[in-house]
PDB file of C-alpha atoms and ligand atoms in Angstrom:
ATOM      1  CA  UNK V  53      12.771  13.296  -9.957  1.00 45.00           C
ATOM      2  CA  UNK V  54      13.354  11.307 -13.170  1.00 48.00           C
ATOM      3  CA  UNK V  55      13.636  13.410 -16.292  1.00 48.00           C
ATOM      4  CA  UNK V  56      10.458  13.484 -18.394  1.00 45.00           C
ATOM      5  CA  UNK V  57      11.463  11.691 -21.569  1.00 46.00           C
ATOM      6  CA  UNK V  58       9.754  12.248 -24.888  1.00 46.00           C
ATOM      7  CA  UNK V  59      11.144   8.969 -26.364  1.00 67.00           C
ATOM      8  CA  UNK V  60       8.456   6.610 -27.513  1.00 88.00           C
ATOM      9  CA  UNK V  61      10.621   3.519 -27.171  1.00 90.00           C
ATOM     10  CA  UNK V  62      11.112   2.061 -23.696  1.00 96.00           C
ATOM     11  CA  UNK V  63      14.651   1.418 -22.528  1.00 97.00           C
ATOM     12  CA  UNK V  64      13.625  -1.055 -19.845  1.00 98.00           C
ATOM     13  CA  UNK V  65      10.642  -3.417 -20.008  1.00 98.00           C
ATOM     14  CA  UNK V  66       9.756  -5.604 -17.031  1.00 98.00           C
ATOM     15  CA  UNK V  67       7.290  -8.473 -17.357  1.00 98.00           C
ATOM     16  CA  UNK V  68       5.112 -10.362 -14.881  1.00 98.00           C
ATOM     17  CA  UNK V  69       4.814 -13.654 -16.779  1.00 98.00           C
ATOM     18  CA  UNK V  70       1.428 -14.811 -15.548  1.00 98.00           C
ATOM     19  CA  UNK V  71      -0.981 -17.514 -16.711  1.00 98.00           C
ATOM     20  CA  UNK V  72       1.138 -20.609 -17.369  1.00 98.00           C
ATOM     21  CA  UNK V  73      -1.120 -22.718 -15.150  1.00 97.00           C
ATOM     22  CA  UNK V  74      -4.353 -21.553 -16.783  1.00 98.00           C
ATOM     23  CA  UNK V  75      -2.848 -21.973 -20.250  1.00 98.00           C
ATOM     24  CA  UNK V  76      -2.163 -25.627 -19.405  1.00 98.00           C
ATOM     25  CA  UNK V  77      -5.463 -26.290 -17.633  1.00 97.00           C
ATOM     26  CA  UNK V  78      -7.466 -24.939 -20.578  1.00 97.00           C
ATOM     27  CA  UNK V  79      -5.732 -27.525 -22.757  1.00 98.00           C
ATOM     28  CA  UNK V  80      -6.224 -30.368 -20.314  1.00 98.00           C
ATOM     29  CA  UNK V  81      -2.496 -30.406 -19.564  1.00 98.00           C
ATOM     30  CA  UNK V  82      -0.607 -30.479 -16.270  1.00 97.00           C
ATOM     31  CA  UNK V  83       0.391 -27.082 -14.857  1.00 97.00           C
ATOM     32  CA  UNK V  84       4.038 -27.889 -15.357  1.00 97.00           C
ATOM     33  CA  UNK V  85       3.453 -28.194 -19.089  1.00 98.00           C
ATOM     34  CA  UNK V  86       2.278 -24.600 -18.957  1.00 98.00           C
ATOM     35  CA  UNK V  87       5.566 -23.638 -17.327  1.00 98.00           C
ATOM     36  CA  UNK V  88       7.447 -25.553 -20.026  1.00 98.00           C
ATOM     37  CA  UNK V  89       5.578 -23.580 -22.678  1.00 98.00           C
ATOM     38  CA  UNK V  90       6.365 -20.484 -20.607  1.00 98.00           C
ATOM     39  CA  UNK V  91      10.096 -21.155 -20.871  1.00 98.00           C
ATOM     40  CA  UNK V  92       9.805 -21.433 -24.659  1.00 98.00           C
ATOM     41  CA  UNK V  93       8.133 -18.042 -24.649  1.00 98.00           C
ATOM     42  CA  UNK V  94      10.891 -16.582 -22.492  1.00 98.00           C
ATOM     43  CA  UNK V  95      13.292 -17.493 -25.326  1.00 98.00           C
ATOM     44  CA  UNK V  96      10.995 -15.883 -27.921  1.00 98.00           C
ATOM     45  CA  UNK V  97      10.635 -12.655 -25.958  1.00 98.00           C
ATOM     46  CA  UNK V  98      14.358 -12.388 -25.188  1.00 98.00           C
ATOM     47  CA  UNK V  99      14.909 -12.607 -28.948  1.00 97.00           C
ATOM     48  CA  UNK V 100      12.102 -10.112 -29.639  1.00 97.00           C
ATOM     49  CA  UNK V 101      13.611  -7.644 -27.176  1.00 97.00           C
ATOM     50  CA  UNK V 102      16.868  -7.699 -29.122  1.00 95.00           C
ATOM     51  CA  UNK V 103      15.054  -7.349 -32.434  1.00 95.00           C
ATOM     52  CA  UNK V 104      13.144  -4.364 -31.014  1.00 93.00           C
ATOM     53  CA  UNK V 105      16.356  -2.777 -29.742  1.00 93.00           C
ATOM     54  CA  UNK V 106      15.253  -2.947 -26.133  1.00 96.00           C
ATOM     55  CA  UNK V 107      18.293  -2.694 -23.938  1.00 97.00           C
ATOM     56  CA  UNK V 108      16.860  -3.946 -20.648  1.00 98.00           C
ATOM     57  CA  UNK V 109      14.433  -6.788 -20.132  1.00 98.00           C
ATOM     58  CA  UNK V 110      13.482  -8.002 -16.656  1.00 98.00           C
ATOM     59  CA  UNK V 111      11.399 -11.140 -16.135  1.00 98.00           C
ATOM     60  CA  UNK V 112       9.609 -12.126 -12.926  1.00 98.00           C
ATOM     61  CA  UNK V 113      10.375 -15.848 -12.922  1.00 98.00           C
ATOM     62  CA  UNK V 114       9.925 -16.861  -9.263  1.00 98.00           C
ATOM     63  CA  UNK V 115       8.589 -14.800  -6.359  1.00 98.00           C
ATOM     64  CA  UNK V 116       9.299 -15.153  -2.636  1.00 98.00           C
ATOM     65  CA  UNK V 117       5.686 -16.310  -2.331  1.00 97.00           C
ATOM     66  CA  UNK V 118       6.045 -19.030  -4.991  1.00 97.00           C
ATOM     67  CA  UNK V 119       7.758 -21.361  -2.463  1.00 98.00           C
ATOM     68  CA  UNK V 120       4.288 -21.916  -0.970  1.00 96.00           C
ATOM     69  CA  UNK V 121       3.118 -23.741  -4.113  1.00 97.00           C
ATOM     70  CA  UNK V 122       2.953 -27.552  -4.043  1.00 97.00           C
ATOM     71  CA  UNK V 123       6.446 -29.049  -3.704  1.00 97.00           C
ATOM     72  CA  UNK V 124       6.133 -30.878  -7.030  1.00 97.00           C
ATOM     73  CA  UNK V 125       5.484 -27.577  -8.822  1.00 97.00           C
ATOM     74  CA  UNK V 126       8.324 -25.773  -7.023  1.00 98.00           C
ATOM     75  CA  UNK V 127      10.716 -28.619  -7.885  1.00 97.00           C
ATOM     76  CA  UNK V 128       9.587 -28.620 -11.491  1.00 98.00           C
ATOM     77  CA  UNK V 129      10.110 -24.843 -11.735  1.00 98.00           C
ATOM     78  CA  UNK V 130      13.629 -25.227 -10.292  1.00 98.00           C
ATOM     79  CA  UNK V 131      14.310 -28.007 -12.801  1.00 98.00           C
ATOM     80  CA  UNK V 132      13.149 -25.778 -15.662  1.00 98.00           C
ATOM     81  CA  UNK V 133      15.313 -22.950 -14.428  1.00 98.00           C
ATOM     82  CA  UNK V 134      18.276 -25.313 -14.231  1.00 98.00           C
ATOM     83  CA  UNK V 135      17.679 -26.496 -17.818  1.00 98.00           C
ATOM     84  CA  UNK V 136      17.161 -22.928 -19.018  1.00 98.00           C
ATOM     85  CA  UNK V 137      20.518 -21.880 -17.586  1.00 97.00           C
ATOM     86  CA  UNK V 138      22.262 -24.917 -19.091  1.00 96.00           C
ATOM     87  CA  UNK V 139      20.799 -24.378 -22.535  1.00 96.00           C
ATOM     88  CA  UNK V 140      20.849 -20.564 -22.659  1.00 97.00           C
ATOM     89  CA  UNK V 141      24.156 -19.656 -21.056  1.00 97.00           C
ATOM     90  CA  UNK V 142      26.152 -20.226 -24.275  1.00 96.00           C
ATOM     91  CA  UNK V 143      23.391 -18.508 -26.254  1.00 96.00           C
ATOM     92  CA  UNK V 144      23.640 -15.411 -24.047  1.00 97.00           C
ATOM     93  CA  UNK V 145      27.401 -15.298 -24.485  1.00 97.00           C
ATOM     94  CA  UNK V 146      27.070 -15.622 -28.262  1.00 97.00           C
ATOM     95  CA  UNK V 147      24.357 -12.961 -28.436  1.00 97.00           C
ATOM     96  CA  UNK V 148      26.236 -10.694 -26.013  1.00 97.00           C
ATOM     97  CA  UNK V 149      23.438 -10.552 -23.472  1.00 98.00           C
ATOM     98  CA  UNK V 150      24.427  -9.672 -19.940  1.00 98.00           C
ATOM     99  CA  UNK V 151      22.625 -11.727 -17.298  1.00 98.00           C
ATOM    100  CA  UNK V 152      21.729 -10.325 -13.910  1.00 98.00           C
ATOM    101  CA  UNK V 153      19.590 -11.805 -11.169  1.00 98.00           C
ATOM    102  CA  UNK V 154      17.604  -9.893  -8.556  1.00 98.00           C
ATOM    103  CA  UNK V 155      16.225 -11.573  -5.436  1.00 98.00           C
ATOM    104  CA  UNK V 156      17.538 -13.566  -2.495  1.00 97.00           C
ATOM    105  CA  UNK V 157      19.735 -16.054  -4.326  1.00 96.00           C
ATOM    106  CA  UNK V 158      20.854 -17.788  -1.129  1.00 95.00           C
ATOM    107  CA  UNK V 159      17.634 -19.814  -0.948  1.00 94.00           C
ATOM    108  CA  UNK V 160      17.975 -21.299  -4.439  1.00 97.00           C
ATOM    109  CA  UNK V 161      19.498 -24.785  -4.826  1.00 96.00           C
ATOM    110  CA  UNK V 162      23.322 -24.700  -4.968  1.00 97.00           C
ATOM    111  CA  UNK V 163      23.531 -26.187  -8.474  1.00 96.00           C
ATOM    112  CA  UNK V 164      21.352 -23.362  -9.803  1.00 97.00           C
ATOM    113  CA  UNK V 165      23.294 -20.702  -7.901  1.00 98.00           C
ATOM    114  CA  UNK V 166      26.514 -21.998  -9.458  1.00 97.00           C
ATOM    115  CA  UNK V 167      25.113 -21.889 -12.986  1.00 97.00           C
ATOM    116  CA  UNK V 168      23.727 -18.408 -12.407  1.00 98.00           C
ATOM    117  CA  UNK V 169      27.057 -17.150 -11.099  1.00 98.00           C
ATOM    118  CA  UNK V 170      28.975 -18.671 -14.024  1.00 97.00           C
ATOM    119  CA  UNK V 171      26.674 -17.020 -16.559  1.00 98.00           C
ATOM    120  CA  UNK V 172      26.723 -13.698 -14.691  1.00 98.00           C
ATOM    121  CA  UNK V 173      30.541 -13.759 -14.707  1.00 98.00           C
ATOM    122  CA  UNK V 174      30.786 -14.851 -18.341  1.00 98.00           C
ATOM    123  CA  UNK V 175      28.485 -12.063 -19.534  1.00 98.00           C
ATOM    124  CA  UNK V 176      29.465  -9.252 -17.125  1.00 98.00           C
ATOM    125  CA  UNK V 177      31.456  -7.383 -19.775  1.00 98.00           C
ATOM    126  CA  UNK V 178      28.511  -6.975 -22.159  1.00 98.00           C
ATOM    127  CA  UNK V 179      26.520  -3.777 -21.893  1.00 95.00           C
ATOM    128  CA  UNK V 180      24.211  -3.446 -24.905  1.00 96.00           C
ATOM    129  CA  UNK V 181      21.662  -6.174 -24.054  1.00 97.00           C
ATOM    130  CA  UNK V 182      20.630  -6.852 -20.498  1.00 98.00           C
ATOM    131  CA  UNK V 183      18.462  -9.680 -19.235  1.00 98.00           C
ATOM    132  CA  UNK V 184      17.523  -9.700 -15.570  1.00 98.00           C
ATOM    133  CA  UNK V 185      15.734 -12.630 -13.962  1.00 98.00           C
ATOM    134  CA  UNK V 186      13.814 -11.928 -10.760  1.00 98.00           C
ATOM    135  CA  UNK V 187      14.276 -15.128  -8.739  1.00 98.00           C
ATOM    136  CA  UNK V 188      13.059 -15.573  -5.191  1.00 98.00           C
ATOM    137  CA  UNK V 189      12.191 -11.898  -5.589  1.00 98.00           C
ATOM    138  CA  UNK V 190       9.727  -9.730  -3.688  1.00 98.00           C
ATOM    139  CA  UNK V 191       9.740  -5.951  -3.403  1.00 98.00           C
ATOM    140  CA  UNK V 192       9.062  -5.916   0.324  1.00 98.00           C
ATOM    141  CA  UNK V 193      11.953  -8.302   0.979  1.00 98.00           C
ATOM    142  CA  UNK V 194      14.145  -6.139  -1.253  1.00 98.00           C
ATOM    143  CA  UNK V 195      13.221  -2.990   0.681  1.00 98.00           C
ATOM    144  CA  UNK V 196      13.904  -4.684   4.032  1.00 98.00           C
ATOM    145  CA  UNK V 197      17.275  -5.950   2.757  1.00 98.00           C
ATOM    146  CA  UNK V 198      18.111  -2.432   1.601  1.00 98.00           C
ATOM    147  CA  UNK V 199      17.125  -0.893   4.966  1.00 98.00           C
ATOM    148  CA  UNK V 200      19.201  -3.467   6.860  1.00 98.00           C
ATOM    149  CA  UNK V 201      22.261  -2.871   4.653  1.00 98.00           C
ATOM    150  CA  UNK V 202      21.812   0.881   4.998  1.00 97.00           C
ATOM    151  CA  UNK V 203      21.466   0.644   8.815  1.00 97.00           C
ATOM    152  CA  UNK V 204      24.730  -1.314   8.961  1.00 97.00           C
ATOM    153  CA  UNK V 205      26.469   1.450   7.053  1.00 97.00           C
ATOM    154  CA  UNK V 206      25.094   4.017   9.520  1.00 97.00           C
ATOM    155  CA  UNK V 207      26.430   1.913  12.417  1.00 97.00           C
ATOM    156  CA  UNK V 208      29.859   1.909  10.749  1.00 97.00           C
ATOM    157  CA  UNK V 209      29.670   5.695  10.348  1.00 96.00           C
ATOM    158  CA  UNK V 210      29.685   5.462   6.554  1.00 96.00           C
ATOM    159  CA  UNK V 211      26.173   6.841   6.037  1.00 95.00           C
ATOM    160  CA  UNK V 212      24.435   9.890   7.507  1.00 94.00           C
ATOM    161  CA  UNK V 213      20.618   9.576   7.575  1.00 93.00           C
ATOM    162  CA  UNK V 214      20.118  13.328   7.351  1.00 91.00           C
ATOM    163  CA  UNK V 215      21.823  13.345   3.962  1.00 91.00           C
ATOM    164  CA  UNK V 216      19.787  10.459   2.584  1.00 95.00           C
ATOM    165  CA  UNK V 217      17.999  11.030  -0.684  1.00 96.00           C
ATOM    166  CA  UNK V 218      16.387   8.644  -3.140  1.00 96.00           C
ATOM    167  CA  UNK V 219      19.429   8.420  -5.405  1.00 95.00           C
ATOM    168  CA  UNK V 220      21.538   7.286  -2.476  1.00 96.00           C
ATOM    169  CA  UNK V 221      18.982   4.852  -1.024  1.00 97.00           C
ATOM    170  CA  UNK V 222      18.264   3.240  -4.395  1.00 97.00           C
ATOM    171  CA  UNK V 223      21.877   2.048  -4.443  1.00 97.00           C
ATOM    172  CA  UNK V 224      20.925  -0.431  -1.710  1.00 98.00           C
ATOM    173  CA  UNK V 225      18.227  -2.059  -3.837  1.00 98.00           C
ATOM    174  CA  UNK V 226      18.944  -5.233  -5.832  1.00 98.00           C
ATOM    175  CA  UNK V 227      18.508  -3.145  -8.991  1.00 98.00           C
ATOM    176  CA  UNK V 228      21.365  -0.804  -8.129  1.00 96.00           C
ATOM    177  CA  UNK V 229      22.906  -0.792 -11.610  1.00 94.00           C
ATOM    178  CA  UNK V 230      19.663  -0.977 -13.599  1.00 98.00           C
ATOM    179  CA  UNK V 231      17.572   1.923 -14.911  1.00 97.00           C
ATOM    180  CA  UNK V 232      13.980   2.065 -13.656  1.00 97.00           C
ATOM    181  CA  UNK V 233      11.511   0.173 -15.846  1.00 98.00           C
ATOM    182  CA  UNK V 234       9.672   2.359 -18.348  1.00 97.00           C
ATOM    183  CA  UNK V 235       7.036  -0.250 -19.070  1.00 98.00           C
ATOM    184  CA  UNK V 236       5.696  -3.055 -16.870  1.00 98.00           C
ATOM    185  CA  UNK V 237       3.667  -5.741 -18.646  1.00 98.00           C
ATOM    186  CA  UNK V 238       1.475  -8.336 -16.951  1.00 98.00           C
ATOM    187  CA  UNK V 239      -0.022 -11.143 -18.978  1.00 98.00           C
ATOM    188  CA  UNK V 240      -3.143 -13.307 -18.439  1.00 98.00           C
ATOM    189  CA  UNK V 241      -5.675 -10.543 -17.841  1.00 97.00           C
ATOM    190  CA  UNK V 242      -4.873 -10.073 -14.159  1.00 96.00           C
ATOM    191  CA  UNK V 243      -4.521  -6.467 -12.993  1.00 97.00           C
ATOM    192  CA  UNK V 244      -2.120  -6.743 -10.075  1.00 95.00           C
ATOM    193  CA  UNK V 245       1.516  -5.850  -9.445  1.00 96.00           C
ATOM    194  CA  UNK V 246       2.203  -8.735  -7.028  1.00 96.00           C
ATOM    195  CA  UNK V 247       5.150  -7.313  -5.099  1.00 98.00           C
ATOM    196  CA  UNK V 248       7.180  -6.677  -8.270  1.00 98.00           C
ATOM    197  CA  UNK V 249       9.576  -3.695  -8.557  1.00 98.00           C
ATOM    198  CA  UNK V 250       7.221  -1.510  -6.523  1.00 98.00           C
ATOM    199  CA  UNK V 251       9.669   1.326  -5.939  1.00 97.00           C
ATOM    200  CA  UNK V 252      11.413   1.106  -9.300  1.00 98.00           C
ATOM    201  CA  UNK V 253       8.060   1.291 -11.115  1.00 97.00           C
ATOM    202  CA  UNK V 254       6.997   4.537  -9.431  1.00 96.00           C
ATOM    203  CA  UNK V 255       6.854   6.279 -12.830  1.00 95.00           C
ATOM    204  CA  UNK V 256       6.455   3.251 -15.103  1.00 97.00           C
ATOM    205  CA  UNK V 257       3.626   2.735 -17.540  1.00 97.00           C
ATOM    206  CA  UNK V 258       1.604  -0.449 -16.981  1.00 98.00           C
ATOM    207  CA  UNK V 259       0.245  -2.654 -19.749  1.00 98.00           C
ATOM    208  CA  UNK V 260      -2.101  -5.565 -19.071  1.00 98.00           C
ATOM    209  CA  UNK V 261      -2.390  -8.182 -21.802  1.00 98.00           C
ATOM    210  CA  UNK V 262      -5.174 -10.750 -21.960  1.00 98.00           C
ATOM    211  CA  UNK V 263      -2.991 -13.544 -23.338  1.00 98.00           C
ATOM    212  CA  UNK V 264      -1.553 -16.089 -20.943  1.00 98.00           C
ATOM    213  CA  UNK V 265       2.242 -15.944 -20.898  1.00 98.00           C
ATOM    214  CA  UNK V 266       2.888 -18.878 -23.304  1.00 98.00           C
ATOM    215  CA  UNK V 267       0.655 -17.137 -25.889  1.00 98.00           C
ATOM    216  CA  UNK V 268       2.181 -13.690 -25.402  1.00 98.00           C
ATOM    217  CA  UNK V 269       4.439 -13.966 -28.433  1.00 98.00           C
ATOM    218  CA  UNK V 270       6.388 -11.486 -30.522  1.00 98.00           C
ATOM    219  CA  UNK V 271       3.286  -9.882 -32.043  1.00 98.00           C
ATOM    220  CA  UNK V 272       1.619  -9.334 -28.688  1.00 98.00           C
ATOM    221  CA  UNK V 273       4.873  -7.906 -27.378  1.00 98.00           C
ATOM    222  CA  UNK V 274       5.055  -5.518 -30.345  1.00 97.00           C
ATOM    223  CA  UNK V 275       1.460  -4.433 -29.541  1.00 97.00           C
ATOM    224  CA  UNK V 276       2.504  -3.600 -25.984  1.00 98.00           C
ATOM    225  CA  UNK V 277       5.378  -1.476 -27.268  1.00 97.00           C
ATOM    226  CA  UNK V 278       2.998   0.261 -29.673  1.00 96.00           C
ATOM    227  CA  UNK V 279       0.615   1.059 -26.817  1.00 96.00           C
ATOM    228  CA  UNK V 280       3.523   2.432 -24.788  1.00 96.00           C
ATOM    229  CA  UNK V 281       4.523   4.695 -27.686  1.00 94.00           C
ATOM    230  CA  UNK V 282       1.059   6.328 -27.500  1.00 91.00           C
ATOM    231  CA  UNK V 283       1.299   7.116 -23.795  1.00 90.00           C
ATOM    232  CA  UNK V 284       2.317  10.506 -22.513  1.00 80.00           C
ATOM    233  CA  UNK V 285       4.565  10.135 -19.479  1.00 80.00           C
ATOM    234  CA  UNK V 286       4.246  13.156 -17.223  1.00 76.00           C
ATOM    235  CA  UNK V 287       6.296  12.479 -14.075  1.00 80.00           C
ATOM    236  CA  UNK V 288       4.052  14.862 -12.143  1.00 81.00           C
ATOM    237  CA  UNK V 289       4.204  17.657 -14.726  1.00 81.00           C
ATOM    238  CA  UNK V 290       1.327  18.906 -16.862  1.00 80.00           C
ATOM    239  CA  UNK V 291       0.726  17.675 -20.389  1.00 80.00           C
ATOM    240  CA  UNK V 292       1.576  21.157 -21.714  1.00 81.00           C
ATOM    241  CA  UNK V 293       4.916  21.191 -19.887  1.00 78.00           C
ATOM    242  CA  UNK V 294       5.818  17.826 -21.382  1.00 76.00           C
ATOM    243  CA  UNK V 295       4.915  18.991 -24.880  1.00 77.00           C
ATOM    244  CA  UNK V 296       6.955  22.173 -24.530  1.00 84.00           C
ATOM    245  CA  UNK V 297       9.952  20.101 -23.256  1.00 80.00           C
ATOM    246  CA  UNK V 298       9.881  17.890 -26.325  1.00 71.00           C
ATOM    247  CA  UNK V 299       9.363  20.667 -28.910  1.00 67.00           C
TER     248      UNK V 299
HETATM  249  C1  FPP A 112       2.897 -17.552 -13.351  1.00 89.86           C
HETATM  250  O1  FPP A 112       1.974 -18.459 -13.898  1.00 89.86           O
HETATM  251  C2  FPP A 112       4.232 -17.965 -13.641  1.00 89.86           C
HETATM  252  C3  FPP A 112       5.142 -18.361 -12.698  1.00 89.86           C
HETATM  253  C4  FPP A 112       4.864 -18.410 -11.265  1.00 89.86           C
HETATM  254  C5  FPP A 112       6.472 -18.766 -13.066  1.00 89.86           C
HETATM  255  C6  FPP A 112       7.021 -18.142 -14.321  1.00 89.86           C
HETATM  256  C7  FPP A 112       7.973 -19.112 -14.825  1.00 89.86           C
HETATM  257  C8  FPP A 112       8.257 -19.360 -16.107  1.00 89.86           C
HETATM  258  C9  FPP A 112       7.739 -18.595 -17.250  1.00 89.86           C
HETATM  259  C10 FPP A 112       9.154 -20.478 -16.455  1.00 89.86           C
HETATM  260  C11 FPP A 112      10.503 -20.424 -15.792  1.00 89.86           C
HETATM  261  C12 FPP A 112      11.270 -19.235 -16.183  1.00 89.86           C
HETATM  262  C13 FPP A 112      12.552 -19.250 -16.580  1.00 89.86           C
HETATM  263  C14 FPP A 112      13.251 -17.971 -16.855  1.00 89.86           C
HETATM  264  C15 FPP A 112      13.299 -20.492 -16.767  1.00 89.86           C
HETATM  265  P1  FPP A 112       0.986 -19.207 -12.910  1.00 89.86           P
HETATM  266  O2  FPP A 112       1.541 -20.566 -12.658  1.00 89.86           O
HETATM  267  O3  FPP A 112       0.753 -18.392 -11.684  1.00 89.86           O
HETATM  268  O4  FPP A 112      -0.303 -19.267 -13.797  1.00 89.86           O
HETATM  269  P2  FPP A 112      -1.808 -19.286 -13.275  1.00 89.86           P
HETATM  270  O5  FPP A 112      -2.061 -17.967 -12.602  1.00 89.86           O
HETATM  271  O6  FPP A 112      -2.593 -19.449 -14.532  1.00 89.86           O
HETATM  272  O7  FPP A 112      -1.931 -20.458 -12.350  1.00 89.86           O
END
C-alpha cells in the first residue's frame, strides 16, 4: 500500500485536457482552433508546473478512442503534435525537462515517432522536471499490454504467478518509472475519467474544473493545487491515524 503522505504539494499531477472543441464552438470558431488554443495552454501549464515546483506532469493528449473522430480532426491533431514537438524539443532541453510518452506509439505517424524518440533521447538524463504525454493511450489497452508482456515472461520461466504482487505487476505498465499521480485534474466541467491512468490513480485525488482547457491557465491551475492542499489523503486509514502519522 502507498505510504500515507502528509505533504500538501503533489509530486505528480495528471491532466485530462478537455473542452477544446466547446471552447472553439462557443466563439464561433472551428474545433481545430480550440485545439490550437489548447496547445498554447499546454505550454503555459508546463511552465506553471515548473514555477510551482511540480516534478511530474502528465497530459492526456490523444486517447485510443480519439482515432474515431473525423479524419480532418485527427490529422489536424497529429499536425499540432508534430509542430509542438518541433517547437518545444529545444525548449525542453534548455529547461531540463525530461520527456516521456505513454501509449501505443507504433500507431502514430513515423515522422512524429521519430521526433518523439529524438526528444526522449535528448532529455533522458534530466530528472528534476518530467513531462509525460499520453498519446494513443488508454488504460484498458495498457493493462492488456502489461498482461501479455507478463504472460510471455511466465512462458520463458522468468516470472512466477504465485509470487506476483502489485509492485511487480506495475513494472509492466507504460508508467513503470513514474510515481503514481497524486492529483488528477479534468477540465471543462465533465466528471469522467475516460480510461486515463485507472490503476495508477487508485489513491489519487480528483479535481474537476469548470474551465475549458484553453482557459485553464496558471491561476486556475494554482487553484487546483490549493484545493489539493486542503484534502486529507487517507489511503484506507482513518483520519485520526493520518493525523497521528504527521504529528
Ligand atoms: C479534448 O477536447 C482534447 C483532446 C481530445 C485533445 C487534447 C489535445 C490538445 C490540448 C492539443 C494537442 C496536445 C499537444 C501536447 C500538442 P475535446 O475536443 O474533446 O473538446 P470537447 O469535449 O469540447 O469537444
